[in-house]
mmCIF file of C-alpha atoms in Angstrom:
data_model
loop_
_atom_site.group_PDB
_atom_site.id
_atom_site.type_symbol
_atom_site.label_atom_id
_atom_site.label_comp_id
_atom_site.label_asym_id
_atom_site.label_seq_id
_atom_site.Cartn_x
_atom_site.Cartn_y
_atom_site.Cartn_z
ATOM 1 C CA LYS A 1 101.769 104.034 84.537
ATOM 2 C CA GLY A 2 100.070 106.159 87.210
ATOM 3 C CA LYS A 3 98.992 103.134 89.155
ATOM 4 C CA VAL A 4 102.319 101.541 89.476
ATOM 5 C CA ASN A 5 104.057 104.876 90.591
ATOM 6 C CA ALA A 6 101.283 105.394 93.178
ATOM 7 C CA GLU A 7 101.848 101.825 94.482
ATOM 8 C CA LEU A 8 105.666 102.331 94.504
ATOM 9 C CA VAL A 9 105.189 105.306 96.623
ATOM 10 C CA ARG A 10 102.574 103.833 98.910
ATOM 11 C CA MET A 11 105.056 100.907 99.544
ATOM 12 C CA GLY A 12 107.921 103.123 100.328
ATOM 13 C CA MET A 13 109.844 102.251 97.299
ATOM 14 C CA ALA A 14 109.613 105.396 95.615
ATOM 15 C CA TRP A 15 110.080 109.004 96.270
ATOM 16 C CA LEU A 16 107.456 111.715 95.346
ATOM 17 C CA TYR A 17 109.173 114.077 93.106
ATOM 18 C CA ARG A 18 107.097 117.143 94.121
ATOM 19 C CA ARG A 19 108.469 119.335 91.149
ATOM 20 C CA TYR A 20 106.365 116.988 88.544
ATOM 21 C CA GLY A 21 103.720 115.121 90.861
ATOM 22 C CA ASN A 22 101.960 117.420 93.257
ATOM 23 C CA SER A 23 99.051 115.067 93.355
ATOM 24 C CA THR A 24 97.130 115.224 96.714
ATOM 25 C CA ALA A 25 96.760 111.430 96.493
ATOM 26 C CA MET A 26 100.295 110.638 95.901
ATOM 27 C CA GLN A 27 101.283 112.992 98.847
ATOM 28 C CA GLY A 28 98.997 110.983 100.816
ATOM 29 C CA PHE A 29 100.798 107.653 99.825
ATOM 30 C CA GLU A 30 104.175 109.085 100.673
ATOM 31 C CA ASP A 31 102.602 110.471 104.175
ATOM 32 C CA TYR A 32 101.222 106.933 104.554
ATOM 33 C CA ALA A 33 104.667 105.392 103.909
ATOM 34 C CA LYS A 34 106.375 107.966 106.456
ATOM 35 C CA GLU A 35 104.214 107.412 109.185
ATOM 36 C CA ASN A 36 104.171 103.545 109.034
ATOM 37 C CA LYS A 37 108.069 103.501 108.284
ATOM 38 C CA ILE A 38 107.525 101.469 105.474
ATOM 39 C CA GLY A 39 110.179 100.728 102.911
ATOM 40 C CA LEU A 40 112.979 103.535 102.319
ATOM 41 C CA TRP A 41 111.241 105.444 105.423
ATOM 42 C CA ALA A 42 112.086 102.632 107.741
ATOM 43 C CA ASP A 43 115.644 104.229 108.001
ATOM 44 C CA LYS A 44 115.480 107.392 109.881
ATOM 45 C CA ASN A 45 118.634 108.696 107.614
ATOM 46 C CA THR A 46 117.168 108.234 104.536
ATOM 47 C CA ILE A 47 118.388 110.999 101.923
ATOM 48 C CA ALA A 48 116.627 112.152 99.230
ATOM 49 C CA PRO A 49 117.928 111.186 95.825
ATOM 50 C CA TRP A 50 118.317 115.061 94.704
ATOM 51 C CA ASP A 51 119.929 115.845 98.233
ATOM 52 C CA TRP A 52 122.321 113.015 97.690
ATOM 53 C CA ARG A 53 123.365 114.021 94.048
ATOM 54 C CA LYS A 54 123.958 117.763 95.287
ATOM 55 C CA GLY A 55 126.424 116.052 97.967
ATOM 56 C CA LYS A 56 128.024 114.117 95.051
ATOM 57 C CA ARG A 57 128.828 116.981 92.989
#
C-alpha cells in the first residue's frame, strides 16, 4: 500500500495529505512532482481537494 501511495504522489497523481502522512520521503516525492510540473502540478491553477470542498459548502 505504501509503495503505491508513494508512486502516485511522485507521479503527480495524488496529493500528500499532511495531516495523516507527514513522511519526509513523501514530501520529497511531492516536491519532485511540483518542481517538474508532473501530473496535477502541470496546471498552475490546481486546487487542493480540501480547499475545493470548502468552496462547495
